Short mmCIF file of C-alpha atoms and ligand atoms in Angstrom, two decimals:
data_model
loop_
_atom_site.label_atom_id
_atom_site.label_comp_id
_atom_site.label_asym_id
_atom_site.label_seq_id
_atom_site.Cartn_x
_atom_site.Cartn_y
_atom_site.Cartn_z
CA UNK A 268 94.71 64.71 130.78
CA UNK A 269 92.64 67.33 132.04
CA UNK A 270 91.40 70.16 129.84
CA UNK A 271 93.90 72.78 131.70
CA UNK A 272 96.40 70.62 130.98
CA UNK A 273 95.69 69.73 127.42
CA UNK A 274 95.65 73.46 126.64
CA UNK A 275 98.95 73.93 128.19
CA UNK A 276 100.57 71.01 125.81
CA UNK A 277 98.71 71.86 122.72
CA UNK A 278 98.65 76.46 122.96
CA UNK A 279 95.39 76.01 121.47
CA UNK A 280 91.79 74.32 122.18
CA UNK A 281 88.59 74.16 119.79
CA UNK A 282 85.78 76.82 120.64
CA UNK A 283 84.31 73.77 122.97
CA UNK A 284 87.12 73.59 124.91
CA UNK A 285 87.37 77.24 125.09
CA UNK A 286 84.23 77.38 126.79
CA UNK A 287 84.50 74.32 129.42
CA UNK A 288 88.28 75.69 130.14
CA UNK A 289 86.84 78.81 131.20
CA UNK A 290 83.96 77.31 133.00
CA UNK A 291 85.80 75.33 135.36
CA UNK A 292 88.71 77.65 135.85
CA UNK A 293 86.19 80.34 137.26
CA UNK A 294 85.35 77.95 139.47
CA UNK A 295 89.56 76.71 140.46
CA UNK A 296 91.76 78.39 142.24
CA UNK A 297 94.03 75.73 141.41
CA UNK A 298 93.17 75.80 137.44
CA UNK A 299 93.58 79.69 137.33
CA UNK A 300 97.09 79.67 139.18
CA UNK A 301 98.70 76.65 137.09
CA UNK A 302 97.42 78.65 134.02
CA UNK A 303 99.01 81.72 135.51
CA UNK A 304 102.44 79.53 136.40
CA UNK A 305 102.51 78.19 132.73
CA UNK A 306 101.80 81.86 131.57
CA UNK A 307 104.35 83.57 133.69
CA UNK A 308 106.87 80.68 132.53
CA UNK A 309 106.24 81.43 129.11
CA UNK A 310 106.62 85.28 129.40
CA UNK A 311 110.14 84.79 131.23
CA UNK A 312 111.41 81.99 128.55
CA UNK A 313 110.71 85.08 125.83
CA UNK A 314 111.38 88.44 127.56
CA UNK A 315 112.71 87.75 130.61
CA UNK A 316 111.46 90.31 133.97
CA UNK A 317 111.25 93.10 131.26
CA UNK A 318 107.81 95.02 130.83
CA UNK A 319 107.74 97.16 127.92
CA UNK A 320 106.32 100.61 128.10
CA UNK A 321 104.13 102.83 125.32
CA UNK A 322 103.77 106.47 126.24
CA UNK A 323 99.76 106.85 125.45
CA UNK A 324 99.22 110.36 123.61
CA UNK A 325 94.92 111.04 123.20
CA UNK A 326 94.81 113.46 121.13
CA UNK A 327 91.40 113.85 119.73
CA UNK A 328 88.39 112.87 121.48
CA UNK A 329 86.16 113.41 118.46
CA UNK A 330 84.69 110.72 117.05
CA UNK A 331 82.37 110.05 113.74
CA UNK A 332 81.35 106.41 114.64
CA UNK A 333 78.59 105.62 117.70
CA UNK A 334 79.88 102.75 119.58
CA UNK A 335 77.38 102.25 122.26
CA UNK A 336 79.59 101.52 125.09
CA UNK A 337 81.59 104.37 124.35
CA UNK A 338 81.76 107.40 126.13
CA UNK A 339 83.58 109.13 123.63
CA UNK A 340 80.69 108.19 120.71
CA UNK A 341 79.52 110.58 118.70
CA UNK A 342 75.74 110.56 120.32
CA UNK A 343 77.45 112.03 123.70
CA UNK A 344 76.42 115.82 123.46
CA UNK A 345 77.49 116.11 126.68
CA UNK A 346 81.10 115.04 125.76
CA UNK A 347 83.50 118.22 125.79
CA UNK A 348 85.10 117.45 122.76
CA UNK A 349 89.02 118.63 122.02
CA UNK A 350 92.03 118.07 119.87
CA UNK A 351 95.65 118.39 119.68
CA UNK A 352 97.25 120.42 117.68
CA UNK A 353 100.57 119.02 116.00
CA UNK A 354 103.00 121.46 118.20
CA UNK A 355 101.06 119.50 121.03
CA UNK A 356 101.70 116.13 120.18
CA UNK A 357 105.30 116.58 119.64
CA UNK A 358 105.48 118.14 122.52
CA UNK A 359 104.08 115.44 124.25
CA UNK A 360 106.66 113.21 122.35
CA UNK A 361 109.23 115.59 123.47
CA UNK A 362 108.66 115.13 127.39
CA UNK A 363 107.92 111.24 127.06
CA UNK A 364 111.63 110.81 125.47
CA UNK A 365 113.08 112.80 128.27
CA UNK A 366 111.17 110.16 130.36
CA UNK A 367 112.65 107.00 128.57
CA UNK A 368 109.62 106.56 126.65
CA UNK A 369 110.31 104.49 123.40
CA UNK A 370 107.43 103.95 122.15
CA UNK A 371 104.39 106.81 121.22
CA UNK A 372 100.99 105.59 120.83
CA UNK A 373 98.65 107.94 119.16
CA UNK A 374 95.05 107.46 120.27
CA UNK A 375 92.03 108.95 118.97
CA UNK A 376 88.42 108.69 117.58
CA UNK A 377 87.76 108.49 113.87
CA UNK A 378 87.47 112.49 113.81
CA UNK A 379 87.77 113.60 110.08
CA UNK A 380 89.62 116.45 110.89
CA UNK A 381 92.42 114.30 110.96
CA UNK A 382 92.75 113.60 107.38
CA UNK A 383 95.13 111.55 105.53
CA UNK A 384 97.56 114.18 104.72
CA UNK A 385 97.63 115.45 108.34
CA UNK A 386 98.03 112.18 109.76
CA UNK A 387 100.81 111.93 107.40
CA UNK A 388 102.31 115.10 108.11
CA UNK A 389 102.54 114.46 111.98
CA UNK A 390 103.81 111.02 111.41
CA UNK A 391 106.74 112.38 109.62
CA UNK A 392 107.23 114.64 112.03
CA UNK A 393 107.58 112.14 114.95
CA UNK A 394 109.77 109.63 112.59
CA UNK A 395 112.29 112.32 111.89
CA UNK A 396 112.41 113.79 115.24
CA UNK A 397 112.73 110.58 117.14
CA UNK A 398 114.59 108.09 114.93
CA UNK A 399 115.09 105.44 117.46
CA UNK A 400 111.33 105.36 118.84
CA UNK A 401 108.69 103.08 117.77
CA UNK A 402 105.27 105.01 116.23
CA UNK A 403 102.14 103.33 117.01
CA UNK A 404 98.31 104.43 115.41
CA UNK A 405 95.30 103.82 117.15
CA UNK A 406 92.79 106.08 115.27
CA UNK A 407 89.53 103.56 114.04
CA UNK A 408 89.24 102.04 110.68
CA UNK A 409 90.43 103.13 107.51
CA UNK A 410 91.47 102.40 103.95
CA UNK A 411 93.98 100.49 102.87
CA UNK A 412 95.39 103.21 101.10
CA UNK A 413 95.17 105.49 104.02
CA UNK A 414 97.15 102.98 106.04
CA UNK A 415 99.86 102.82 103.33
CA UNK A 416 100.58 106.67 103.31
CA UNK A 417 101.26 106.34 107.43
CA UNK A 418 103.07 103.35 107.08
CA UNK A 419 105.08 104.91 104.66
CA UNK A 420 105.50 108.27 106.55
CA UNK A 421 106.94 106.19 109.42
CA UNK A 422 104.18 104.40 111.40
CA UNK A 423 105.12 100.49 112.70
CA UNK A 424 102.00 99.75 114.59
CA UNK A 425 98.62 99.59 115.01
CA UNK A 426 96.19 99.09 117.29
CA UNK A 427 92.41 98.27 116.64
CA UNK A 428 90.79 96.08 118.71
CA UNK A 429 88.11 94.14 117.23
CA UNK A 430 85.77 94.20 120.26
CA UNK A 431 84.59 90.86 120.11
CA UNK A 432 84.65 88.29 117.03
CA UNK A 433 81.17 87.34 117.47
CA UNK A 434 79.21 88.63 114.20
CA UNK A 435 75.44 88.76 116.80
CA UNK A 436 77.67 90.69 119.46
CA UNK A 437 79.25 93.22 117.66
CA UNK A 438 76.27 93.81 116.17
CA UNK A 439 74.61 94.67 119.08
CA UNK A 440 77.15 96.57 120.69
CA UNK A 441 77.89 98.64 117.33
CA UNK A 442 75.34 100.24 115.22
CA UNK A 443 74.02 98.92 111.49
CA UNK A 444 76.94 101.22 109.46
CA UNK A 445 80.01 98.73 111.42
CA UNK A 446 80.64 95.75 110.45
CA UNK A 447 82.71 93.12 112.17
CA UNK A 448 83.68 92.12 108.99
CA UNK A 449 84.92 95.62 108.01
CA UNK A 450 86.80 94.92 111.02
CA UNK A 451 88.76 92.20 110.52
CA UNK A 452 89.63 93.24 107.06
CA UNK A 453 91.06 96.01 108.22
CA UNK A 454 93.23 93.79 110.56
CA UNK A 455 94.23 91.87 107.61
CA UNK A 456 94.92 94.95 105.66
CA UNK A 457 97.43 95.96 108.04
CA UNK A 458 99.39 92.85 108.65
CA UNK A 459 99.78 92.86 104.71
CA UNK A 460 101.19 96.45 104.90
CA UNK A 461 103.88 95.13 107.50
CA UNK A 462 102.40 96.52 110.76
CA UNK A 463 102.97 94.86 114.24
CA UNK A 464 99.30 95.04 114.60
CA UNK A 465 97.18 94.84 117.92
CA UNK A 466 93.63 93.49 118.24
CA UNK A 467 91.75 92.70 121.28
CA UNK A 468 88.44 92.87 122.87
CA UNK A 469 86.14 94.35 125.90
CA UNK A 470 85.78 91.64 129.09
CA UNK A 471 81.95 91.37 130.09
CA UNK A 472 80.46 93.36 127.65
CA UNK A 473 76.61 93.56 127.90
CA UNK A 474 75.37 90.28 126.68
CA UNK A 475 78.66 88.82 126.34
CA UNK A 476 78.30 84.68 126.80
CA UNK A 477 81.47 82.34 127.27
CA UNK A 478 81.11 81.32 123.85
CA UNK A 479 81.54 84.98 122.64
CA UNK A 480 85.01 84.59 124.45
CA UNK A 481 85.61 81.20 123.48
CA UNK A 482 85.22 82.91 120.00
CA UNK A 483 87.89 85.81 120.83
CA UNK A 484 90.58 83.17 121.70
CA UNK A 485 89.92 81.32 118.34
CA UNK A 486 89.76 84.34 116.78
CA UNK A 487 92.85 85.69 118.35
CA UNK A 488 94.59 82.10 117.44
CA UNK A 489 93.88 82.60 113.40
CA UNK A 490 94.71 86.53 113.40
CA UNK A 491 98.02 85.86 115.28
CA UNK A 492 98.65 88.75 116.26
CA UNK A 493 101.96 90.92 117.75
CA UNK A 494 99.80 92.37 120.07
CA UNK A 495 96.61 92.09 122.35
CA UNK A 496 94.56 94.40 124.05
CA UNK A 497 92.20 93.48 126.62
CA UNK A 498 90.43 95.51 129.34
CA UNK A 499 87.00 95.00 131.39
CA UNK A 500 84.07 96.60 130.09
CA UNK A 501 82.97 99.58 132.45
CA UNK A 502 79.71 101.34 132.15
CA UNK A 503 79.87 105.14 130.84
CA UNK A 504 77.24 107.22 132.34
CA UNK A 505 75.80 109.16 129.03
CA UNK A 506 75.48 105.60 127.31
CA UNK A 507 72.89 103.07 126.86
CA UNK A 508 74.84 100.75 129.19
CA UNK A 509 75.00 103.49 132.21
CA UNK A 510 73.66 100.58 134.41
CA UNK A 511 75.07 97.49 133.02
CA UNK A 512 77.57 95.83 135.69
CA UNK A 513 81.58 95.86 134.56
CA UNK A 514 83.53 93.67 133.77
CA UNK A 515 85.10 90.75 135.79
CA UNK A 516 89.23 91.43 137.25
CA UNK A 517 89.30 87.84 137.90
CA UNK A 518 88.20 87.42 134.38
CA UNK A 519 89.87 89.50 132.76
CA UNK A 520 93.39 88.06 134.68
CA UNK A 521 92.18 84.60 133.45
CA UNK A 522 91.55 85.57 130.21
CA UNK A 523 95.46 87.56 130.09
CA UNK A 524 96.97 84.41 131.32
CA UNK A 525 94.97 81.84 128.01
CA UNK A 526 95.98 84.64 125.69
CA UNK A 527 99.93 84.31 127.12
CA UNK A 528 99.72 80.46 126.51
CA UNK A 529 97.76 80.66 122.99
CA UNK A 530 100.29 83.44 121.73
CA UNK A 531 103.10 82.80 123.86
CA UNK A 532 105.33 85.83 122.32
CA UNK A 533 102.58 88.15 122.08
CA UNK A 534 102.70 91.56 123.32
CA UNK A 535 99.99 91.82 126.32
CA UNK A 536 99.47 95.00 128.32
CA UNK A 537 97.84 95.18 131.66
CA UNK A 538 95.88 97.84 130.92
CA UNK A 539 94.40 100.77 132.57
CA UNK A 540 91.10 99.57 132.31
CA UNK A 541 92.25 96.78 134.74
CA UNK A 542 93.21 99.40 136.83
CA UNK A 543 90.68 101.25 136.70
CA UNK A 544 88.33 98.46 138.27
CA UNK A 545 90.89 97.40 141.03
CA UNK A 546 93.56 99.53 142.49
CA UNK A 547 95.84 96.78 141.84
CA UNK A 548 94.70 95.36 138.78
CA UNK A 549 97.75 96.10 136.71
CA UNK A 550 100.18 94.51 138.74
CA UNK A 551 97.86 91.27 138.69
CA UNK A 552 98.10 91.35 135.10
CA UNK A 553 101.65 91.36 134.83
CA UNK A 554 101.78 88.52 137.80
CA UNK A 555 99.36 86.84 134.89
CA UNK A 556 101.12 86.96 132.23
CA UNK A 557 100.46 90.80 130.80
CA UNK A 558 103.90 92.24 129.96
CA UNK A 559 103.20 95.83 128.54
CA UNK A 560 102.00 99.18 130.49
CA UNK A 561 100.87 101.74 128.92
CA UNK A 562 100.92 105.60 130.98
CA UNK A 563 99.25 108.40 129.59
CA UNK A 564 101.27 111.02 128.21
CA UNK A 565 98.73 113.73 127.37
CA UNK A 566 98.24 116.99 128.73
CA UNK A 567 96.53 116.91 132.05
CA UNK A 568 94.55 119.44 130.89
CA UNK A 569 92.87 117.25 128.56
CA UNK A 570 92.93 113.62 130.83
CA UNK A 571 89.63 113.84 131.96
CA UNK A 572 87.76 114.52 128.58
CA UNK A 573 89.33 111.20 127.12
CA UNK A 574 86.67 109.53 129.53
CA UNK A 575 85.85 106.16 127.51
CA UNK A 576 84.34 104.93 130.86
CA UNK A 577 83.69 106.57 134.13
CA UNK A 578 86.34 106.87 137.20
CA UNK A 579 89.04 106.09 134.39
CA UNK A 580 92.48 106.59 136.53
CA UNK A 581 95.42 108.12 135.97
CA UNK A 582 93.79 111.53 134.91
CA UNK A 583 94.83 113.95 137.11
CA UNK A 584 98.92 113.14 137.22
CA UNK A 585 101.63 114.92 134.65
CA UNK A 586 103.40 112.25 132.76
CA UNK A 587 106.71 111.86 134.85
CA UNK A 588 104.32 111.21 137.66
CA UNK A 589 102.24 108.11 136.04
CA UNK A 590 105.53 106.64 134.82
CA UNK A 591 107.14 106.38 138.41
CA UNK A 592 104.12 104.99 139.69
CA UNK A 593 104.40 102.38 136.89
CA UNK A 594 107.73 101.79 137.44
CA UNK A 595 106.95 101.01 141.01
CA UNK A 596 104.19 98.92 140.46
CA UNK A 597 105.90 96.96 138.12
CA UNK A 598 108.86 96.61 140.96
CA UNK A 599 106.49 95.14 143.47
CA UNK A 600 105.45 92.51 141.66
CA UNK A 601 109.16 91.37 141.12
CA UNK A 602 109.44 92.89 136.89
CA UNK A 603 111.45 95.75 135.83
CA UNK A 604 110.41 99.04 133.58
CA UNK A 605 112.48 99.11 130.43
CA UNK A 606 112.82 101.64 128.05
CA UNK A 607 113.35 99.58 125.36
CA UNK A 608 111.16 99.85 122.04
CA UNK A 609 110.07 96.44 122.91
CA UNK A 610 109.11 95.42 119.44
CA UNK A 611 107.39 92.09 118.81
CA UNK A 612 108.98 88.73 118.25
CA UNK A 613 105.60 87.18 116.54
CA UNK A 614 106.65 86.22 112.99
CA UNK A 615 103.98 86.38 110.44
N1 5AD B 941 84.78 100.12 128.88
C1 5AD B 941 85.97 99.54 128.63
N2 5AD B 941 86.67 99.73 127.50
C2 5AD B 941 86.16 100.56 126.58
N3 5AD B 941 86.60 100.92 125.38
C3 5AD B 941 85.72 101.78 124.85
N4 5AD B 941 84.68 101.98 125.68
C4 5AD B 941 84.92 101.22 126.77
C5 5AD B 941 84.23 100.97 127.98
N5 5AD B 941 83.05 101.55 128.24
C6 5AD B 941 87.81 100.35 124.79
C7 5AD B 941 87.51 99.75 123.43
C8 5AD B 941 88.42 100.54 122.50
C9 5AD B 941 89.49 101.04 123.43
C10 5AD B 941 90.22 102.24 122.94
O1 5AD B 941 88.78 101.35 124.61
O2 5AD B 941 87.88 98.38 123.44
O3 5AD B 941 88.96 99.78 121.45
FE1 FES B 942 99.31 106.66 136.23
FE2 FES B 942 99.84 105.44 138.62
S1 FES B 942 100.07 104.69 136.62
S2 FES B 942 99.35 107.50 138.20
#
C-alpha cells in the first residue's frame, strides 16, 4: 500500500509519514488529485454541495502583540490604526443579515481598548438582536475567565490559529513575550468552555520545513478541532519579511485536501489569503476539499487598513458585492452558497 493510500484508510499518519506524504505528492499530479477525490468524497458524504458562509467584521486594527509577519503588529508606525465603534458593528451585523449572512465573525488585534466588559457588552448586543445567528471571536489570546464572560454573553466560536505547532518556529516568527504554549492552552481553554473552536496555521512561513507541517497535521489530529484555518503566508511590506517569497497555492490546496481526510467533518474555509495569491484560489480550495468562505463585511472605508499582507483582495467592494461574487464562485465550481449557520458536526 502506498503511503497516499495508507493515509486515506487510516485519516491519520505519524509525523514521518507526514513528511514523505507531502514530499512525493509535490512531486504527483496523480497523488495530489486522488487526495483531492478522497477529500471531495468526504466533504459530500458530510455536507453535501453546501459551503457555509461567515460574514467577516474587522473591527479594530490595533494590536498590543508584535507578530513579525504581521502587518497589523504593533511595531508598524506606519499602520493607520482604527476601530469600530459598537453602533458600527451592529450595523455591520444589520446589513450582513439582510444579505443571508448567518454567521458574524468578529476580527481584531489584541487592542486593550476592547476590554472584557465591552467585549461583553457588544456580544450581548449581537445575541439579542440576532437570535438565530451564530457569534464567532477572533480577537488574540486571553484568560480563561475573559473567555467565560463572552461565552456567557452569547459567543459560540472562536478562532485562533496557532500559527504553527513547532515550539523553534513560533519562536522565531513571534517575539520572547508569546509562547506557543500559551497558545495551545488557550485552545484547550476554549474547547473546555464549549466553543466550536478554530485553529490553523500560515503556509510557507519564513523558515518553515516539511516537518514544521508534518507537525501542524499531528498537531491538528490531537487538538481535533471544529474548525481550521489555513492561508499562504504573504510578505507585508513594513515587516521584517518584506522580501521573503509567499506561500505555495499548490501547497496550500494540498495541505486543505490532508486536513479534509485527517478531520473529515471539520469546518475548512478557502480563505482569502488563497485568493489573494491566485485569482482563483478560492474556488480551488473548495474543488479541494475547503467548504467555508468567508466575505468581508466591514465598512469599505476601513478595508484597506486591515492590511495583514499586501495586495489583500476584496478591499474595495461593499458587502452585497463580495457576497455575489462568492456566491458565483462557489457556482462555478459546481457548490452552492447557503445561508445556513453551518455549525460543526465534530464531537468533542
Ligand atoms: N500572511 C498571511 N497570513 C497572515 N496572517 C497574519 N499575517 C499574515 C501574513 N503576512 C494570518 C495569521 C492570523 C490571521 C488572522 O491572519 O495566521 O492568525
Ligand atoms: Fe469579495 Fe469577490 S469575494 S469581491
Amino acid at each position: 500500500m502506498s503511503i497516499a493510500e495508507k493515509f486515506i484508510k487510516n485519516n491519520n499518519l505519524t509525523k514521518e509519514e507526514f513528511i514523505e506524504l507531502i514530499r512525493f505528492a509535490e512531486q504527483d499530479d496523480a497523488i495530489r488529485q486522488m487526495l483531492a477525490d478522497e477529500a471531495v468524497r468526504l466533504r459530500k458524504e458530510h455536507y453535501g454541495l453546501d459551503v457555509y458562509t461567515r460574514g467577516l467584521i474587522e473591527f479594530t486594527n490595533y494590536c498590543k502583540n508584535d507578530c513579525y509577519y504581521c502587518g497589523i503588529r504593533r511595531g508598524n508606525r506606519n499602520a493607520e490604526r482604527y476601530r469600530l465603534t459598537k453602533e458600527e458593528i451592529l450595523s455591520c451585523c444589520e446589513e450582513g443579515h439582510k444579505l443571508g449572512f448567518r454567521t458574524f465573525v468578529l476580527q481584531g488585534g489584541e487592542d486593550p481598548y476592547f476590554t472584557d466588559e465591552r467585549m461583553a457588552d457588544i456580544v450581548r448586543a449581537i445575541r439579542a438582536g440576532y437570535p438565530d445567528c451564530a457569534i464567532t471571536l477572533s480577537v488574540g489570546e486571553h484568560s480563561y475567565e475573559s473567555y467565560k464572560l463572552w461565552k456567557e454573553a452569547g459567543a459560540d466560536r472562536y478562532l485562533l490559529r496557532h500559527e504553527t505547532a513547532s515550539e523553534e518556529l513560533y519562536s522565531t516568527l513571534h517575539p520572547k513575550e508569546m509562547s506557543l504554549a500559551e497558545r495551545k492552552q488557550c485552545l484547550y481553554n476554549l474547547r473546555e468552555l464549549g466553543y466550536q473552536v478554530g485553529a490553523g496555521f500560515m503556509v510557507g512561513s519564513p523558515g518553515q520545513r516539511l516537518e514544521d507541517i508534518a507537525e501542524d497535521l499531528v498537531f491538528l489530529k490531537e487538538l481535533n478541532p471544529h474548525m481550521v484555518g489555513i492561508g499562504p503566508f504573504i510578505p507585508h511590506h513594513e515587516t521584517r519579511y518584506a522580501g521573503e517569497p509567499a506561500g505555495s497555492v499548490k501547497q496550500t490546496i494540498l495541505l486543505l485536501s490532508m486536513i479534509r481526510i485527517l478531520l473529515p467533518k471539520v469546518l475548512l474555509p478557502a480563505t482569502t489569503a488563497l485568493g489573494t495569491m491566485d485569482p482563483l484560489g478560492r474556488e480551488k480550495g473548495l474543488a479541494a476539499g475547503a467548504n467555508v468562505v468567508m466575505p468581508n463585511l466591514s465598512p469599505v472605508k476601513n478595508r484597506k487598513q486591515y492590511e495583514l499582507y499586501d495586495n489583500k483582495i476584496c478591499t474595495g467592494e461593499e458587502a452585497a458585492e463580495c457576497r455575489g461574487c462568492l456566491a458565483r464562485r462557489v457556482a462555478s465550481v459546481g457548490y452552492r452558497l447557503v445561508s445556513a449557520r453551518g455549525d460543526s458536526m465534530v464531537q468533542q
